[in-house]
Coordinates of C-alpha atoms and ligand atoms in Angstrom, one line a residue:
M899 CA 10.4 264.8 -30.7
N900 CA 7.4 262.9 -32.0
I901 CA 8.4 260.7 -34.9
V902 CA 6.2 258.6 -37.1
V903 CA 7.8 255.9 -39.2
C904 CA 5.7 254.5 -42.1
I905 CA 6.5 250.9 -43.0
K906 CA 5.1 248.7 -45.6
Q907 CA 4.6 244.9 -45.6
V908 CA 6.0 243.5 -48.8
P909 CA 6.4 239.9 -50.2
D910 CA 9.6 238.2 -49.2
T911 CA 10.6 237.6 -52.8
T912 CA 11.8 239.4 -55.9
D913 CA 9.9 237.0 -58.0
V914 CA 6.6 238.9 -57.9
K915 CA 3.6 237.5 -59.9
I916 CA 0.8 239.5 -61.3
N917 CA -2.8 238.6 -61.4
P918 CA -3.6 239.1 -65.2
E919 CA -7.2 239.9 -64.5
T920 CA -6.8 242.6 -61.9
N921 CA -3.3 243.7 -62.9
T922 CA -2.3 243.6 -59.1
L923 CA 0.3 241.6 -57.3
I924 CA -0.5 238.1 -56.1
R925 CA 0.4 238.2 -52.4
E926 CA -1.2 234.9 -51.3
G927 CA 1.1 232.1 -50.3
V928 CA 4.2 234.4 -50.1
D929 CA 5.9 235.2 -46.8
S930 CA 5.8 238.9 -45.8
I931 CA 8.6 241.1 -44.4
I932 CA 9.0 244.7 -43.5
N933 CA 10.1 246.6 -46.7
P934 CA 13.9 246.5 -46.3
F935 CA 14.4 250.3 -46.7
D936 CA 11.8 250.8 -43.9
T937 CA 14.1 249.1 -41.3
Y938 CA 16.6 252.0 -41.9
A939 CA 13.7 254.4 -41.4
I940 CA 13.0 252.7 -38.1
E941 CA 16.6 252.7 -37.0
E942 CA 16.9 256.5 -37.8
G943 CA 13.8 257.2 -35.8
L944 CA 15.1 255.3 -32.8
R945 CA 18.5 257.0 -33.0
I946 CA 16.9 260.5 -33.1
K947 CA 14.6 259.5 -30.1
E948 CA 17.5 258.2 -28.1
K949 CA 19.3 261.6 -28.7
L950 CA 16.4 264.0 -28.2
G951 CA 13.7 262.0 -26.3
G952 CA 10.1 261.7 -27.4
E953 CA 8.5 258.7 -29.1
V954 CA 8.7 256.6 -32.3
I955 CA 5.3 255.6 -33.6
V956 CA 5.2 253.0 -36.4
M957 CA 2.3 253.0 -38.8
T958 CA 1.2 250.9 -41.8
M959 CA -1.8 250.7 -44.0
G960 CA -2.6 247.1 -44.9
P961 CA -4.7 244.1 -44.1
P962 CA -4.9 242.7 -40.5
Q963 CA -1.9 240.4 -41.2
A964 CA 0.2 243.5 -41.5
E965 CA 0.3 243.5 -37.6
S966 CA 3.3 241.2 -37.9
V967 CA 5.5 243.8 -39.4
L968 CA 4.3 246.3 -36.8
R969 CA 5.3 243.8 -34.0
E970 CA 8.7 243.5 -35.6
A971 CA 9.1 247.3 -35.5
L972 CA 8.0 247.3 -31.8
S973 CA 10.6 244.6 -31.0
M974 CA 13.3 246.9 -32.5
G975 CA 12.2 249.6 -30.0
C976 CA 9.3 251.6 -31.4
G977 CA 6.9 252.7 -28.6
E978 CA 3.6 252.5 -30.4
A979 CA 2.1 250.8 -33.4
I980 CA -0.8 251.9 -35.6
L981 CA -2.5 249.7 -38.2
L982 CA -4.8 251.5 -40.7
T983 CA -7.0 248.8 -41.9
D984 CA -10.4 248.7 -43.6
R985 CA -11.9 246.9 -46.6
N986 CA -12.5 250.4 -48.1
F987 CA -8.6 250.9 -48.2
A988 CA -8.2 248.0 -50.6
G989 CA -7.0 248.5 -54.2
A990 CA -5.3 251.9 -53.3
D991 CA -2.7 253.3 -55.6
T992 CA 0.0 255.6 -54.4
W993 CA -2.3 258.7 -54.3
A994 CA -4.9 256.9 -52.1
T995 CA -2.2 255.2 -50.0
S996 CA -0.6 258.7 -49.3
Y997 CA -4.0 260.2 -48.5
T998 CA -4.8 257.5 -46.0
L999 CA -1.4 257.6 -44.3
S1000 CA -1.7 261.4 -44.1
R1001 CA -5.1 261.0 -42.4
G1002 CA -3.5 258.5 -39.9
I1003 CA -0.7 260.9 -39.1
K1004 CA -3.1 263.9 -38.6
K1005 CA -5.1 261.7 -36.2
I1006 CA -2.0 261.3 -34.0
G1007 CA -1.8 265.1 -33.6
E1008 CA 1.5 266.8 -33.1
V1009 CA 4.2 265.0 -35.2
D1010 CA 7.6 266.6 -35.8
L1011 CA 9.2 264.1 -38.2
I1012 CA 7.9 261.5 -40.5
I1013 CA 10.3 258.9 -41.9
C1014 CA 9.7 256.6 -44.9
G1015 CA 11.9 254.2 -46.8
K1016 CA 13.1 255.5 -50.2
Q1017 CA 10.9 253.0 -52.0
A1018 CA 9.0 249.8 -51.6
I1019 CA 10.6 246.7 -53.1
D1020 CA 7.4 245.5 -54.6
G1021 CA 5.6 248.7 -55.9
D1022 CA 8.9 250.5 -56.4
T1023 CA 7.4 253.9 -57.2
A1024 CA 9.0 256.0 -54.4
Q1025 CA 5.9 258.1 -54.5
V1026 CA 4.3 257.5 -51.2
G1027 CA 6.7 259.5 -49.0
P1028 CA 6.5 262.7 -51.1
G1029 CA 2.7 262.1 -51.5
I1030 CA 2.2 262.2 -47.7
A1031 CA 4.4 265.3 -47.3
E1032 CA 2.3 267.1 -50.1
M1033 CA -1.0 266.2 -48.4
L1034 CA 0.3 267.4 -45.0
D1035 CA 1.8 270.5 -46.7
I1036 CA 5.3 270.0 -45.1
P1037 CA 8.8 269.9 -46.5
C1038 CA 10.0 266.6 -48.0
I1039 CA 13.6 265.5 -48.4
T1040 CA 14.0 262.3 -50.4
Y1041 CA 17.0 260.0 -50.5
T1042 CA 18.4 261.1 -47.2
G1043 CA 21.8 259.5 -46.4
K1044 CA 22.6 261.4 -43.2
I1045 CA 20.8 263.6 -40.7
K1046 CA 23.0 266.3 -38.9
D1047 CA 22.4 268.9 -36.2
I1048 CA 18.8 267.9 -35.4
D1049 CA 16.9 269.7 -32.7
E1050 CA 13.3 270.7 -32.0
N1051 CA 13.5 273.5 -34.6
G1052 CA 15.0 271.7 -37.6
F1053 CA 17.9 269.7 -39.0
T1054 CA 20.4 269.4 -41.9
A1055 CA 20.1 266.4 -44.3
L1056 CA 22.5 265.0 -46.8
R1057 CA 20.4 264.1 -49.8
M1058 CA 22.2 261.5 -51.9
T1059 CA 22.4 262.2 -55.6
E1060 CA 24.1 260.2 -58.4
S1061 CA 27.2 262.4 -58.3
G1062 CA 27.5 263.2 -54.6
H1063 CA 25.0 264.8 -52.3
N1064 CA 23.0 268.0 -51.6
V1065 CA 23.1 269.7 -48.2
I1066 CA 19.6 270.7 -47.2
K1067 CA 18.4 272.6 -44.1
S1068 CA 14.8 272.1 -43.2
P1069 CA 12.5 273.2 -40.5
L1070 CA 10.2 270.8 -38.6
P1071 CA 7.7 269.3 -39.1
A1072 CA 9.1 267.6 -42.2
L1073 CA 9.2 264.2 -44.0
I1074 CA 12.3 262.4 -45.1
T1075 CA 12.8 259.2 -47.1
V1076 CA 15.9 257.3 -46.3
V1077 CA 18.5 255.3 -48.3
K1078 CA 20.5 252.3 -46.9
E1079 CA 23.7 254.4 -46.4
I1080 CA 22.0 256.3 -43.5
N1081 CA 22.7 253.6 -40.8
E1082 CA 22.9 249.9 -39.9
P1083 CA 19.5 248.7 -38.5
R1084 CA 19.7 247.0 -35.1
M1085 CA 18.6 243.5 -34.4
P1086 CA 15.6 243.1 -32.1
S1087 CA 16.5 242.1 -28.5
L1088 CA 14.9 239.0 -27.0
R1089 CA 13.2 241.2 -24.4
G1090 CA 12.0 243.5 -27.2
K1091 CA 10.5 240.4 -29.1
M1092 CA 8.7 239.2 -25.9
N1093 CA 7.3 242.7 -25.2
A1094 CA 6.2 243.1 -28.9
K1095 CA 4.3 239.8 -28.9
K1096 CA 1.9 241.0 -26.3
A1097 CA 1.9 244.8 -27.2
D1098 CA -1.4 246.5 -28.1
I1099 CA -1.7 247.7 -31.6
T1100 CA -4.1 250.6 -32.4
H1101 CA -6.4 249.9 -35.4
Y1102 CA -8.0 252.8 -37.3
T1103 CA -10.7 252.4 -39.9
A1104 CA -11.7 254.9 -42.6
A1105 CA -14.4 256.1 -40.2
D1106 CA -11.9 256.6 -37.4
L1107 CA -9.8 258.7 -39.7
A1108 CA -12.9 260.6 -41.1
C1109 CA -11.7 259.7 -44.6
N1110 CA -13.6 260.8 -47.5
L1111 CA -14.6 257.5 -49.1
E1112 CA -14.0 258.8 -52.6
S1113 CA -10.3 259.5 -51.7
I1114 CA -9.4 256.0 -50.5
G1115 CA -9.0 252.4 -51.9
Q1116 CA -9.8 251.7 -55.4
L1117 CA -12.5 254.4 -55.6
G1118 CA -9.9 257.1 -54.6
S1119 CA -7.2 255.8 -57.0
P1120 CA -6.8 257.8 -60.2
T1121 CA -4.3 255.2 -61.5
V1122 CA -5.6 252.7 -64.1
V1123 CA -3.3 249.8 -65.0
R1124 CA -4.1 249.2 -68.7
K1125 CA -1.6 246.4 -69.4
I1126 CA 1.3 244.7 -67.7
F1127 CA 4.0 243.0 -69.8
A1128 CA 7.7 242.1 -69.5
P1129 CA 9.7 244.4 -71.7
P1130 CA 11.5 242.6 -74.5
A1131 CA 15.0 241.5 -73.5
K1132 CA 17.7 243.8 -74.9
G1133 CA 19.9 242.3 -77.6
K1134 CA 23.6 242.2 -77.4
G1135 CA 24.0 245.3 -79.7
E1136 CA 26.6 245.7 -82.3
I1137 CA 30.3 246.4 -81.5
F1138 CA 32.2 248.6 -84.0
K1139 CA 35.9 247.8 -84.0
G1140 CA 38.8 249.6 -85.7
E1141 CA 40.3 253.0 -85.8
P1142 CA 38.4 255.6 -83.8
A1143 CA 37.7 257.9 -86.8
D1144 CA 36.3 255.0 -88.9
T1145 CA 34.3 253.7 -85.9
A1146 CA 32.8 257.1 -85.3
E1147 CA 31.9 257.3 -89.0
K1148 CA 30.3 253.9 -89.1
L1149 CA 28.4 254.6 -85.8
A1150 CA 27.1 257.9 -87.1
A1151 CA 26.0 256.3 -90.5
E1152 CA 24.2 253.5 -88.5
L1153 CA 22.4 255.9 -86.3
K1154 CA 21.3 257.9 -89.3
D1155 CA 20.2 254.8 -91.0
K1156 CA 18.0 253.8 -88.1
G1157 CA 16.5 257.3 -88.0
I1158 CA 17.9 257.9 -84.5
V1159 CA 19.8 261.1 -85.5
Ligands
FAD977 C1 -4.7 250.5 -59.5 C2 -3.9 250.0 -58.5 C3 -4.4 249.1 -57.5 C4 -3.7 248.6 -56.5 N1 -4.2 247.7 -55.6 C5 -3.5 247.3 -54.5 C6 -4.1 246.4 -53.5 O1 -5.2 246.0 -53.6 N2 -3.3 246.0 -52.5 C7 -2.0 246.4 -52.4 O2 -1.4 246.0 -51.4 N3 -1.4 247.2 -53.3 C8 -2.1 247.7 -54.3 N4 -1.6 248.4 -55.3 C9 -0.2 248.9 -55.1 C10 -0.2 250.1 -54.2 O3 -0.6 251.2 -54.8 C11 1.3 250.4 -53.8 O4 1.9 249.3 -53.3 C12 1.2 251.4 -52.7 O5 0.5 252.6 -53.0 C13 2.6 251.9 -52.3 O6 3.3 252.3 -53.4 P1 4.8 251.6 -53.6 O7 4.7 250.2 -53.3 O8 5.3 252.0 -54.9 O9 5.6 252.3 -52.4 P2 6.7 253.4 -52.4 O10 6.1 254.8 -52.8 O11 7.8 253.0 -53.2 O12 7.0 253.4 -50.9 C14 7.9 254.4 -50.3 C15 7.7 254.3 -48.8 O13 6.4 254.7 -48.5 C16 6.0 254.0 -47.3 N5 4.8 253.2 -47.6 C17 4.4 252.8 -48.8 N6 3.3 252.1 -48.7 C18 3.0 252.1 -47.4 C19 1.9 251.5 -46.6 N7 0.9 250.8 -47.2 N8 1.9 251.7 -45.3 C20 2.8 252.4 -44.7 N9 3.9 253.0 -45.4 C21 3.9 252.8 -46.7 C22 7.2 253.2 -46.9 O14 8.0 253.9 -45.9 C23 7.9 253.0 -48.2 O15 9.3 252.7 -48.0 C24 -2.3 249.0 -56.4 C25 -1.7 249.8 -57.3 C26 -2.5 250.3 -58.3 C27 -1.9 251.2 -59.3

């Protein structure tokens, strides 16, 4: 089973700051970590490999500093790490990010399963996993909380919903995005950390991936950020007290008055 886990390097803070001129995140001076949801993706990949054999390849698109999160993934037990890095990848929106990662996965060759986190804690769109699946034309199961009965032909996934879960059978190759309920990520061993420090990391540029330059980075990003602002804080609202029938009447009158109904 060849498994690719896509991980993103994110700022180790929830207090993200925006550059008002470029409307992008200010990443300088902030420590970076593996996107927390992606550690669950790594763990799931490792568990499947331990059961069925094969390899777990970890991949990220980012600047050269993103090597540090790849080394962390190697220290957990991934066998190979790939960094997609090129100045031409900069300024990518989720479309261009998905395209670039899909080119990286194609470059590997035969891949059975791709695992992503459910979303990144900085960008938060949850679009990249489904975007990769679309570009590779393979099935995608989002919000996976459990994988059952996996073998070389396919698997059953429990897809978490607000009210329970869907049971979905899928053939391979496929892509899943995972939620925290799926497992408990392992801590890297000391030996794993030592090996990861000196491990080779494969670098691929846009040319290595034969990327169409108009599909990557800022040039390949159809998203335009017009304005970024903090939404006004919600007021306390109004509480109607009294008998239910009177309260309902007051509420209906108020909603009518405000033109809501
Ligand atoms: C106009 C525009 C310009 C931007 N410019 C920049 C920029 O210059 N630099 C920058 O860092 N960001 C930039 N961004 C943000 C960037 O688009 C997103 O961070 C990125 O596309 C991932 O989206 P997300 O964070 O919402 O990830 P999600 O879709 O929420 O991530 C879901 C999962 O996809 C995988 N994943 C996501 N991103 C990566 C990745 N890079 N490598 C591997 N796996 C990944 C992970 O498994 C993750 O858990 C820009 C965004 C816009 C709209």
